[in-house]
JSON list of C-alpha atoms in Angstrom, two decimals:
[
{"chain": "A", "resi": 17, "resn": "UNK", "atom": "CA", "xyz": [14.27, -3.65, 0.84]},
{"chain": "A", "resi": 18, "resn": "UNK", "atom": "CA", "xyz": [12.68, -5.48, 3.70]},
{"chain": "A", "resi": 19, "resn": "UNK", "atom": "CA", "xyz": [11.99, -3.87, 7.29]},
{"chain": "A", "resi": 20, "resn": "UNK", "atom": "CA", "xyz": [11.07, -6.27, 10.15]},
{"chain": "A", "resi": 21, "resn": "UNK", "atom": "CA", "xyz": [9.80, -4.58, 13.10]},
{"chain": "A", "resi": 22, "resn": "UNK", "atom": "CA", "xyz": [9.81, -6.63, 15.93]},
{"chain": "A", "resi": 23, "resn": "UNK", "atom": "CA", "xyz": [12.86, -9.00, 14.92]},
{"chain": "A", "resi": 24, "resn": "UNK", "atom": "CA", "xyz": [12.68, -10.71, 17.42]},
{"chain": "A", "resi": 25, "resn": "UNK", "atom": "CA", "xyz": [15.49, -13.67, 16.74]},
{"chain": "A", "resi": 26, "resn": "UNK", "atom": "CA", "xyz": [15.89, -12.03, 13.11]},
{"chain": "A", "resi": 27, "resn": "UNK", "atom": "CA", "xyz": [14.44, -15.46, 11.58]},
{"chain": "A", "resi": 28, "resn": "UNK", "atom": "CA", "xyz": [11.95, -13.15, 9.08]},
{"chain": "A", "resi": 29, "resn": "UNK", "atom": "CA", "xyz": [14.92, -10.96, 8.01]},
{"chain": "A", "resi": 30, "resn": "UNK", "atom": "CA", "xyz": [17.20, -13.51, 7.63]},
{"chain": "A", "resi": 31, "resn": "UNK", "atom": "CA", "xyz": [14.30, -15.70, 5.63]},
{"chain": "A", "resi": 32, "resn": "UNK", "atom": "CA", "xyz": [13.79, -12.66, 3.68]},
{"chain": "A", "resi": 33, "resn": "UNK", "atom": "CA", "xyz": [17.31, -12.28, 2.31]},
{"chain": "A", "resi": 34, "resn": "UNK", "atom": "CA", "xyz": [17.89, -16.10, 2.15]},
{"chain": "A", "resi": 35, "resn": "UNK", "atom": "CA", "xyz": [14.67, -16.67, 0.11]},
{"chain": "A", "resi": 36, "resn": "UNK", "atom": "CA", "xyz": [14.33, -13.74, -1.93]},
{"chain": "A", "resi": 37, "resn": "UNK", "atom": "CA", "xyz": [17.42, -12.13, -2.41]},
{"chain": "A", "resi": 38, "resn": "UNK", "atom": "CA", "xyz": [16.16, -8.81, -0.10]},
{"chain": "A", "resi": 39, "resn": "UNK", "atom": "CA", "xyz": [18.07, -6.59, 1.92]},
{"chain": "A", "resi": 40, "resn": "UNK", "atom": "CA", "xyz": [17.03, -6.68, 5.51]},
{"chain": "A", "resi": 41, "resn": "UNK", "atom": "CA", "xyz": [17.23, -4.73, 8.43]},
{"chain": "A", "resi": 42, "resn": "UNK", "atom": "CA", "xyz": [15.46, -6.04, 11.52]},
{"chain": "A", "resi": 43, "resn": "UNK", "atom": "CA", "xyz": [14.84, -3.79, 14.32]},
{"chain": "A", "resi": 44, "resn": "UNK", "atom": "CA", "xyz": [14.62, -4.95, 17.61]},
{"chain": "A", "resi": 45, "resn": "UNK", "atom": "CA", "xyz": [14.20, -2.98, 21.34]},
{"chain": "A", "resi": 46, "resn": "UNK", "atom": "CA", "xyz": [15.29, -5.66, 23.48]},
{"chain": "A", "resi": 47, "resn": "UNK", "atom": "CA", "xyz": [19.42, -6.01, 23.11]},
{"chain": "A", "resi": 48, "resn": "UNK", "atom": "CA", "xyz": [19.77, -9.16, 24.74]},
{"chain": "A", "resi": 49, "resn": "UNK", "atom": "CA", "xyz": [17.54, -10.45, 21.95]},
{"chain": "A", "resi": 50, "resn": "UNK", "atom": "CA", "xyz": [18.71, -8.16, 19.16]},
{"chain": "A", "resi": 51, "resn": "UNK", "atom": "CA", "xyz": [22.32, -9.36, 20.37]},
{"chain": "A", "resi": 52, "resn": "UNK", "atom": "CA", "xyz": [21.08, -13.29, 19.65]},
{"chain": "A", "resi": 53, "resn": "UNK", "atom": "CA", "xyz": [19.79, -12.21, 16.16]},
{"chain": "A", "resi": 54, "resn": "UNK", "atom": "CA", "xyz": [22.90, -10.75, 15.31]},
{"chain": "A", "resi": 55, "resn": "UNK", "atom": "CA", "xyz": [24.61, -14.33, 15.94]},
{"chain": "A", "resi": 56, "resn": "UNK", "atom": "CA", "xyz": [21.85, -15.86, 14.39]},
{"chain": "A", "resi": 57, "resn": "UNK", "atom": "CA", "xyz": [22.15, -13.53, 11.22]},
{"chain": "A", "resi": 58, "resn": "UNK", "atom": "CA", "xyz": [26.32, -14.83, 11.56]},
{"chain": "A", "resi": 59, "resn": "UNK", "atom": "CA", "xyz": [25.10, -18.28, 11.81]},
{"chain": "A", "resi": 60, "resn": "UNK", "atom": "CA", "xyz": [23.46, -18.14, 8.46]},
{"chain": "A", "resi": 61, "resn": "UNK", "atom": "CA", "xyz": [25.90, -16.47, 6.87]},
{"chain": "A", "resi": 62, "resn": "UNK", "atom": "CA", "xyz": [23.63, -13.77, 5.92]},
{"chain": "A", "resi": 63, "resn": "UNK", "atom": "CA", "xyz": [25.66, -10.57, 7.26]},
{"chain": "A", "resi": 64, "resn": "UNK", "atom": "CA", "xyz": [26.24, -9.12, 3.79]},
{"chain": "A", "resi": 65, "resn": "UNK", "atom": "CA", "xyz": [22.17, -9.23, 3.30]},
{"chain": "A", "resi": 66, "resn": "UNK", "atom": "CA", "xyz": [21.03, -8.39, 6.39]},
{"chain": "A", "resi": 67, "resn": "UNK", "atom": "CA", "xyz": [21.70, -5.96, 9.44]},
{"chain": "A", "resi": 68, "resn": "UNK", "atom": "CA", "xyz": [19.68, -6.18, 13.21]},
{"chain": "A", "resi": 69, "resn": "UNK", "atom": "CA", "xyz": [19.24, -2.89, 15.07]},
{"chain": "A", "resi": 70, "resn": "UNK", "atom": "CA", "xyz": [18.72, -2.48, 18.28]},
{"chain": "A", "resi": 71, "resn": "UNK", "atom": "CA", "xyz": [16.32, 0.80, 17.95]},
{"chain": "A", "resi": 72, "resn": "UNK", "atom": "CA", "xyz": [12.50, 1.83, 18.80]},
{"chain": "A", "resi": 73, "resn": "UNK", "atom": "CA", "xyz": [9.95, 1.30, 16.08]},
{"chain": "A", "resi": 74, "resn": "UNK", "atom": "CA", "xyz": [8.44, 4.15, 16.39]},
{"chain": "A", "resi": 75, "resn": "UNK", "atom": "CA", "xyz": [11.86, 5.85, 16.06]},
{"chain": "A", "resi": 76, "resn": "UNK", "atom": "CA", "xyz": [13.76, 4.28, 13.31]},
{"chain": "A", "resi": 77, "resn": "UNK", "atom": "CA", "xyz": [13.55, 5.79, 10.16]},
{"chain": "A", "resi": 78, "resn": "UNK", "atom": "CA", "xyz": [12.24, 2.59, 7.90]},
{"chain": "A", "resi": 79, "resn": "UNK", "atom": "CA", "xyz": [10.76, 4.67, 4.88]},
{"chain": "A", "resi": 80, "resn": "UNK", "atom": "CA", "xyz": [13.04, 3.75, 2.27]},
{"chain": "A", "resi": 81, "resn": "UNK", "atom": "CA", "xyz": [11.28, 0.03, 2.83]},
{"chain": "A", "resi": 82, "resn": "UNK", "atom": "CA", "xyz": [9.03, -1.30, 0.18]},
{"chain": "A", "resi": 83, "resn": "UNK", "atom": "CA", "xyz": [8.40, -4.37, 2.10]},
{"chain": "A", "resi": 84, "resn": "UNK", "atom": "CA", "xyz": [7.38, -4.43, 6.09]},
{"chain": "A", "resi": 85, "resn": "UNK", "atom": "CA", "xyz": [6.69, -7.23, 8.12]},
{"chain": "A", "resi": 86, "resn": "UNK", "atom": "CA", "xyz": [5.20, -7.32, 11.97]},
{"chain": "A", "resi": 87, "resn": "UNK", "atom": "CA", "xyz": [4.38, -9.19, 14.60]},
{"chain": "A", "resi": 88, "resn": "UNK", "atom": "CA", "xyz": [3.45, -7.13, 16.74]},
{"chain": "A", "resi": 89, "resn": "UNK", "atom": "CA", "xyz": [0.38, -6.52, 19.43]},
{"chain": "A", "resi": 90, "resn": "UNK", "atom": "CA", "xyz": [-2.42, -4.73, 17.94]},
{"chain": "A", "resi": 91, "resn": "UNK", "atom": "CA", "xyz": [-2.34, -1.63, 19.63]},
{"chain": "A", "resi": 92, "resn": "UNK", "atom": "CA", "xyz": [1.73, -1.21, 18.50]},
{"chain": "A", "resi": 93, "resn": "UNK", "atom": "CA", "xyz": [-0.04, -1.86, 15.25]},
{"chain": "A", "resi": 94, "resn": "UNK", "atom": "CA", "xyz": [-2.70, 0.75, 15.60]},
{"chain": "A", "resi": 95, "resn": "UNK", "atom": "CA", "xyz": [0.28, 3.39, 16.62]},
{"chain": "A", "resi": 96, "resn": "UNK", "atom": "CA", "xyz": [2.58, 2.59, 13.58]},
{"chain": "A", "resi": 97, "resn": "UNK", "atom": "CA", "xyz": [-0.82, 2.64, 11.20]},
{"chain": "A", "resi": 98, "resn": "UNK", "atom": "CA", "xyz": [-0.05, 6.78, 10.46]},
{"chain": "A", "resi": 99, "resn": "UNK", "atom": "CA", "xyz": [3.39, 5.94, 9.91]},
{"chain": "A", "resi": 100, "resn": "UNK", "atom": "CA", "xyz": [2.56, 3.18, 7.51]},
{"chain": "A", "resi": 101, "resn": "UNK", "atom": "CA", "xyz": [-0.28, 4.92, 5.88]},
{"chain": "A", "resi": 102, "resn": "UNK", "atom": "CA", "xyz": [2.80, 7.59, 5.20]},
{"chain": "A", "resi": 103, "resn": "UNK", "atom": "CA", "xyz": [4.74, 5.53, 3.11]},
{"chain": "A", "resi": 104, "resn": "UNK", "atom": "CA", "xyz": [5.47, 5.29, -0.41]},
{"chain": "A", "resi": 105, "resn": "UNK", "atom": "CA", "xyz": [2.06, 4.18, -2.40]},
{"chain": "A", "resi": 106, "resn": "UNK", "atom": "CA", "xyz": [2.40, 0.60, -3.45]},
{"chain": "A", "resi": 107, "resn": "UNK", "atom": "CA", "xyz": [4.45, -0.40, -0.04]},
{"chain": "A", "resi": 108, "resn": "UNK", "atom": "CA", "xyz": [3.63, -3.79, 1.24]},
{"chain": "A", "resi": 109, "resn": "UNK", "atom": "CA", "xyz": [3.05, -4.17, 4.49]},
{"chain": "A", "resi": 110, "resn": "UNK", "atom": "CA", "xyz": [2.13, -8.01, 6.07]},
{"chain": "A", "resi": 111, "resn": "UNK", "atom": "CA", "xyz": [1.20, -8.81, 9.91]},
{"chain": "A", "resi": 112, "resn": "UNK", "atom": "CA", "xyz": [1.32, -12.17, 11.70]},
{"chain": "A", "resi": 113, "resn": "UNK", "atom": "CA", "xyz": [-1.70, -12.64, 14.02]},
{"chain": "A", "resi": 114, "resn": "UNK", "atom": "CA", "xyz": [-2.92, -9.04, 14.26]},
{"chain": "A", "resi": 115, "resn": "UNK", "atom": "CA", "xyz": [-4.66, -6.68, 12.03]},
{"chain": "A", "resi": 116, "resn": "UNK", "atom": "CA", "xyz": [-5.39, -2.58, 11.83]},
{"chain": "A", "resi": 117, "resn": "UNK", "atom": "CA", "xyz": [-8.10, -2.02, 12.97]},
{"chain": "A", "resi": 118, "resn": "UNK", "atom": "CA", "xyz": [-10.10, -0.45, 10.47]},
{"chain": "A", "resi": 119, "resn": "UNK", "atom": "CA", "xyz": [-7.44, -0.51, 7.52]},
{"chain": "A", "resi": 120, "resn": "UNK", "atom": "CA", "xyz": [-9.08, -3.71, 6.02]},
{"chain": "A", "resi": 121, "resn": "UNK", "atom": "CA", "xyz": [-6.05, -5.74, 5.02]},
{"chain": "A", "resi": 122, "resn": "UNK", "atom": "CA", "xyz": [-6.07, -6.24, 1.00]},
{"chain": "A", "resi": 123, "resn": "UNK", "atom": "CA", "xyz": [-5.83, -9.87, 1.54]},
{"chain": "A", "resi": 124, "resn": "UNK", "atom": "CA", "xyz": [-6.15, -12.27, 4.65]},
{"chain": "A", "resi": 125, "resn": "UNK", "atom": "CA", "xyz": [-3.82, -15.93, 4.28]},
{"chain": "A", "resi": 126, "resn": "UNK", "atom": "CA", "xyz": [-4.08, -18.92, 6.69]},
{"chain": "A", "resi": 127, "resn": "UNK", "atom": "CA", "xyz": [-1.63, -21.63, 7.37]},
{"chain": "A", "resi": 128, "resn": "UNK", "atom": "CA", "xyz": [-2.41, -24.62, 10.05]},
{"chain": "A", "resi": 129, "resn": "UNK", "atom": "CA", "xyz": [-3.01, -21.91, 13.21]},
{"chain": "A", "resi": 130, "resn": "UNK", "atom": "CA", "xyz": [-1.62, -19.21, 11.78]},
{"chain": "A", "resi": 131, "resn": "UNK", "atom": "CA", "xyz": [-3.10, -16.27, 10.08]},
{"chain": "A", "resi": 132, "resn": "UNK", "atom": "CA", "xyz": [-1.28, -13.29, 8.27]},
{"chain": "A", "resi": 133, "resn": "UNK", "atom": "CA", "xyz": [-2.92, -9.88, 6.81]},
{"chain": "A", "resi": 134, "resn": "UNK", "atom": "CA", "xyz": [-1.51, -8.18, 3.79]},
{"chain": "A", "resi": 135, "resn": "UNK", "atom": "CA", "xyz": [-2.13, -4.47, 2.80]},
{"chain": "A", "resi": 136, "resn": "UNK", "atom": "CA", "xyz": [-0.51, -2.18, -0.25]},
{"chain": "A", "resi": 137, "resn": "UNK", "atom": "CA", "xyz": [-0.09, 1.17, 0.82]},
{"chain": "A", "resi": 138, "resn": "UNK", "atom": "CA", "xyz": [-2.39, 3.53, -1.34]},
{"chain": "A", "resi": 139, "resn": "UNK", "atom": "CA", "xyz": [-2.03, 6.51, -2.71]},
{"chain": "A", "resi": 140, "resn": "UNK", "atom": "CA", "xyz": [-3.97, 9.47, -1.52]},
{"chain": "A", "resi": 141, "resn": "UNK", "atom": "CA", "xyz": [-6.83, 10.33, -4.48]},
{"chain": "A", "resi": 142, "resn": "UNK", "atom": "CA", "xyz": [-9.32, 12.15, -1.99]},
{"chain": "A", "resi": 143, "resn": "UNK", "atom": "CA", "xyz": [-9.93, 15.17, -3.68]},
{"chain": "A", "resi": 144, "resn": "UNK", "atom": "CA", "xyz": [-11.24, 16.91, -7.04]},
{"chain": "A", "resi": 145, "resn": "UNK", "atom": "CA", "xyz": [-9.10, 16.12, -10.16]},
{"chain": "A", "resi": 146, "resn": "UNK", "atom": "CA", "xyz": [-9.72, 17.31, -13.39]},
{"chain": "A", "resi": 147, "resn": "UNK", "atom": "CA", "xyz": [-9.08, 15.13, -16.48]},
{"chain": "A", "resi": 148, "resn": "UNK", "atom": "CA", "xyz": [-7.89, 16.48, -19.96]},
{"chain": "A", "resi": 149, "resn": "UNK", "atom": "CA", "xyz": [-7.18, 14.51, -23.23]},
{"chain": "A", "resi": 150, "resn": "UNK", "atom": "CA", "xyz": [-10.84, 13.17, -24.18]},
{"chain": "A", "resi": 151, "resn": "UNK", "atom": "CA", "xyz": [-13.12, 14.19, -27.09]},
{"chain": "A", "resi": 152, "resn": "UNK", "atom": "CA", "xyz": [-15.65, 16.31, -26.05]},
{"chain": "A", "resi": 153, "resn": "UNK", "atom": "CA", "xyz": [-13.50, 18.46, -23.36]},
{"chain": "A", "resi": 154, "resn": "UNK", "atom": "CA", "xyz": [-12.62, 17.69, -19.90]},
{"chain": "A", "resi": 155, "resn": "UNK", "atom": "CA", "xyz": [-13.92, 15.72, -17.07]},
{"chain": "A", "resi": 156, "resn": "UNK", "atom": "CA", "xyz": [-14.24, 16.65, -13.32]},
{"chain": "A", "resi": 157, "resn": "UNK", "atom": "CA", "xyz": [-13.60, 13.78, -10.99]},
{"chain": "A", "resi": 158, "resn": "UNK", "atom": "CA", "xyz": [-14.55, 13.92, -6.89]},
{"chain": "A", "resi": 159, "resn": "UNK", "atom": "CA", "xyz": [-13.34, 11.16, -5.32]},
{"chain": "A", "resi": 160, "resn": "UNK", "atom": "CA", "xyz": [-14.02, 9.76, -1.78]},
{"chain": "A", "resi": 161, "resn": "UNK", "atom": "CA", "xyz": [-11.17, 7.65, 0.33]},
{"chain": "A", "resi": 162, "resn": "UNK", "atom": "CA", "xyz": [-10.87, 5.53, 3.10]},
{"chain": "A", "resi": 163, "resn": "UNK", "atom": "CA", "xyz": [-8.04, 4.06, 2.55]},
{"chain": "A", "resi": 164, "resn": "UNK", "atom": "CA", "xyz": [-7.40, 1.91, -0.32]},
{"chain": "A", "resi": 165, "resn": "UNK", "atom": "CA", "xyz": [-11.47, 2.07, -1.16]},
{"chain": "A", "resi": 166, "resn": "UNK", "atom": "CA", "xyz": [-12.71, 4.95, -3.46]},
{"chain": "A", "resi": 167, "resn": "UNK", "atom": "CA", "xyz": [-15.33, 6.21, -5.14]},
{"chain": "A", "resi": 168, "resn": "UNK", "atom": "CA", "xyz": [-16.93, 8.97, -6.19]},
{"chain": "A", "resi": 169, "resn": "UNK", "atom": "CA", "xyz": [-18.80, 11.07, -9.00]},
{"chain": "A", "resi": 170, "resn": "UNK", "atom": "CA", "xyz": [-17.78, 12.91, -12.65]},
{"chain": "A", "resi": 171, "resn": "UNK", "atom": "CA", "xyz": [-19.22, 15.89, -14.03]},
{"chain": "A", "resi": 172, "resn": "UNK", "atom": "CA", "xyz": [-19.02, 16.66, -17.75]},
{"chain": "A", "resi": 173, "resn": "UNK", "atom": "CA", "xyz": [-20.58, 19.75, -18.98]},
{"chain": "A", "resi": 174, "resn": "UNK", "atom": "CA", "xyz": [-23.96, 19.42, -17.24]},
{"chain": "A", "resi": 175, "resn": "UNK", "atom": "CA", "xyz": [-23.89, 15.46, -16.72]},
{"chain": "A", "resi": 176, "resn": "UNK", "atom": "CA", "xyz": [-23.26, 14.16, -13.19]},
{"chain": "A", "resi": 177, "resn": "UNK", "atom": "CA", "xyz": [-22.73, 10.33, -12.89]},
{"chain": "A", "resi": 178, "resn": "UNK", "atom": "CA", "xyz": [-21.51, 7.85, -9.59]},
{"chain": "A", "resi": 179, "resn": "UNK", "atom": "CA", "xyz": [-17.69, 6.29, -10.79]},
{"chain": "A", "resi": 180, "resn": "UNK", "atom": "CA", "xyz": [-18.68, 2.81, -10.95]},
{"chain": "A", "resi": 181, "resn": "UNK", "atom": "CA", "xyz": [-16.10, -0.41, -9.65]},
{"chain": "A", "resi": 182, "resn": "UNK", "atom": "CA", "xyz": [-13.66, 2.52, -8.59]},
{"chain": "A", "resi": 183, "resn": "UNK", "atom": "CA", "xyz": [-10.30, 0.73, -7.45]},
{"chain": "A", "resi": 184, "resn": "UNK", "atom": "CA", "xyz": [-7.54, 1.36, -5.63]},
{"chain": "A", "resi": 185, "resn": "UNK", "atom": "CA", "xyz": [-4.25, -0.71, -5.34]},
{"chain": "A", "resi": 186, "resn": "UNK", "atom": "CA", "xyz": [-1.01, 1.60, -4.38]},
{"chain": "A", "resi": 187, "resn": "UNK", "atom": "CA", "xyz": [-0.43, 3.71, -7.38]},
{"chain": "A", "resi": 188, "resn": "UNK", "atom": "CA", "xyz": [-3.18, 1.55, -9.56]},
{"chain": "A", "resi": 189, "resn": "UNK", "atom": "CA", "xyz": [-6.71, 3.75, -10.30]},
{"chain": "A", "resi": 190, "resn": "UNK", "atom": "CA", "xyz": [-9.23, 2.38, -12.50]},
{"chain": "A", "resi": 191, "resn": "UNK", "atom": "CA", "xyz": [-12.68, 2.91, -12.42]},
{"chain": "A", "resi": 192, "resn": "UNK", "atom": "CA", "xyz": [-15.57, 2.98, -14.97]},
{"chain": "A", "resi": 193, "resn": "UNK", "atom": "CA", "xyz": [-18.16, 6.34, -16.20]},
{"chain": "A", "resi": 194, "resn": "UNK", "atom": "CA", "xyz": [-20.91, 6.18, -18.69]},
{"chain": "A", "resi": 195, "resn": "UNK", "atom": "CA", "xyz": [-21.53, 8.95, -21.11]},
{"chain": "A", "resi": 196, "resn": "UNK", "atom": "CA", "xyz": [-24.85, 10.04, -22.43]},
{"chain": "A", "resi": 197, "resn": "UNK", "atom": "CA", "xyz": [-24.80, 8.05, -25.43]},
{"chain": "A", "resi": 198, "resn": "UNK", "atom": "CA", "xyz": [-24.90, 5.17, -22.73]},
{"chain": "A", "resi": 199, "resn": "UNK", "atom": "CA", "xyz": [-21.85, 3.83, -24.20]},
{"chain": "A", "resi": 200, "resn": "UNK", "atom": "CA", "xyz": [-19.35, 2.43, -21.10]},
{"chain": "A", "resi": 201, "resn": "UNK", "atom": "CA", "xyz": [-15.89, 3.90, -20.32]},
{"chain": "A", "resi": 202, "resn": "UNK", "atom": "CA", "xyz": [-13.15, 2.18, -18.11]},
{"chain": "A", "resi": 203, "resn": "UNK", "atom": "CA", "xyz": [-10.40, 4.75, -16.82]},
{"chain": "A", "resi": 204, "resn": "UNK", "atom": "CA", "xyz": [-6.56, 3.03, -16.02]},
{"chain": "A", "resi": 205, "resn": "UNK", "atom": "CA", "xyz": [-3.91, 4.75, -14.76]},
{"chain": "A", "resi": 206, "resn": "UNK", "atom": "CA", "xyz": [-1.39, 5.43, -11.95]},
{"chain": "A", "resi": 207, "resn": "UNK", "atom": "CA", "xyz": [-1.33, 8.20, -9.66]},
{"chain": "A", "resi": 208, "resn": "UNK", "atom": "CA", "xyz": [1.76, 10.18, -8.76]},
{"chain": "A", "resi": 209, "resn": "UNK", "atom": "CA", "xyz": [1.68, 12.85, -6.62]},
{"chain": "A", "resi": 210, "resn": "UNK", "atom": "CA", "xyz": [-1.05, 15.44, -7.91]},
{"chain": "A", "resi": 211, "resn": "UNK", "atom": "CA", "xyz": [-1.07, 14.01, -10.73]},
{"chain": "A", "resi": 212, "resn": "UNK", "atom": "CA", "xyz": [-2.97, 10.70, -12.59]},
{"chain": "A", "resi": 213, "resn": "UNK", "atom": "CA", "xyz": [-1.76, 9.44, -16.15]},
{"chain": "A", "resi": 214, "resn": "UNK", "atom": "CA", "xyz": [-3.88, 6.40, -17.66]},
{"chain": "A", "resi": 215, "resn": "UNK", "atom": "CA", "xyz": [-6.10, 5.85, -20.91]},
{"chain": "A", "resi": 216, "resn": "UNK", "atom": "CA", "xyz": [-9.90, 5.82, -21.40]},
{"chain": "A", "resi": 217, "resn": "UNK", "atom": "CA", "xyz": [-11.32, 2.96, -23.34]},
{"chain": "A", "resi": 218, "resn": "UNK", "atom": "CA", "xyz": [-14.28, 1.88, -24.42]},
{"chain": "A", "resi": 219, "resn": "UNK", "atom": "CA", "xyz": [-16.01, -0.36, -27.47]},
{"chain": "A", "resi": 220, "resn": "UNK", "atom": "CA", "xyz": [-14.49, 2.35, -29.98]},
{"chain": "A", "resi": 221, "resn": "UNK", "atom": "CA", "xyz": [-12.12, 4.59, -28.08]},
{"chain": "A", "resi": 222, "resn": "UNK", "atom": "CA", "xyz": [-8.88, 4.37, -26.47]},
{"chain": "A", "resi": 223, "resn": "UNK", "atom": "CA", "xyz": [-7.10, 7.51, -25.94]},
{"chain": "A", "resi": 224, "resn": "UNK", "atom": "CA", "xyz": [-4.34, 8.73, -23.48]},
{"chain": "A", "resi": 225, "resn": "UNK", "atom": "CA", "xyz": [-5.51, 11.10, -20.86]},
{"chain": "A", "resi": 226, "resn": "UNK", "atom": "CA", "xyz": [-3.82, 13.30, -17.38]},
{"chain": "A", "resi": 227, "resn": "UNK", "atom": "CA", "xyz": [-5.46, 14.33, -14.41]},
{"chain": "A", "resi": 228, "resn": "UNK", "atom": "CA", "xyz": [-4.82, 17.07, -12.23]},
{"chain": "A", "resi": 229, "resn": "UNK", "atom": "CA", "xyz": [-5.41, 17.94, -8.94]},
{"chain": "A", "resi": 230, "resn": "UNK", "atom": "CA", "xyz": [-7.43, 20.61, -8.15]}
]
């Protein structure tokens, strides 16, 4: 389900559907120009796939999306960022030409004089979770956000330790904790609301564990 805001002529919808088999909507506030998309949507034979508003951005309900594209100037971007941030975790989101300020794009691609910026919409961690399912009782986890980078420190029984190569990537958590015995523990899982499922494994262990928000 692909959301281009910005249509414009509807060539990134209609590339979307073509190419990939999406479902597209475009949304575009100029009529004259969403009226030309929708012939240009005709043209391709594409009007089964995809569907060209003419509606504001910033008014258009898009959240059932779980892929948006832009090309839009960077303060429109800056405006839709607490929109986008909003979203399902895991969204992908992907500008032409202009970034997010300070939302560090996940990945930056180049093409002759063209550039494009690529973010996954992550899930909101910030917080103190506690984690049950290990030997040796639980864990307390405080984690630090901005957005998709994280870390943070655990607490078990009277040992306090930084998270080490903490990670973020929409739902995806992983991080790494040493115990006292020195030995090295790497955390997987996926977050889902207030909760975090995964496994804990190390040289000799690999065991199931939740997470709770506090």
């Amino acid at each position: 389900r692909v959301v281009d805001l910005g249509a414009g002529d509807g060539i990134s919808a209609i590339t979307a559907a073509r190419k990939f088999g999406a479902q597209s909507v475009g949304v575009e506030f100029n009529p004259k120009m969403a009226d030309y998309a929708r012939c240009k949507v005709q043209e391709a034979g594409m009007t089964e796939k995809v569907r060209i508003i003419t509606g504001d951005i910033f008014v258009e309900n898009f959240s059932s999306a779980n892929v948006v594209t832009l090309y839009l100037l960077p303060d429109l971007n800056l405006r839709l960022r607490p929109t986008l941030l909003k979203m399902k975790p895991g969204t992908r989101i992907v500008s032409h030409a202009f970034n997010m300020g300070d939302w560090e794009p996940d990945e930056t691609m180049s093409h002759e004089y063209s550039r494009g910026y690529f973010w996954v919409v992550p899930a909101q961690v910030e917080g103190d979770w506690m984690f049950s399912g290990m030997e040796g009782g639980p864990m307390r986890v405080s984690l630090r956000q901005t957005y998709q980078n994280i870390g943070g420190m655990f607490t078990r029984a009277s040992n306090t330790q930084p998270l080490v190569g903490a990670r973020l990537r929409g739902e995806d958590i992983s991080f790494q904790f040493s115990t006292p015995d020195k030995n090295v523990h790497t955390f997987t899982g996926r977050v889902a609301g207030d909760r975090i499922t995964g496994t804990v494994n190390s040289a000799t262990l690999h065991t199931p564990v939740e997470a709770k928000r506090l």
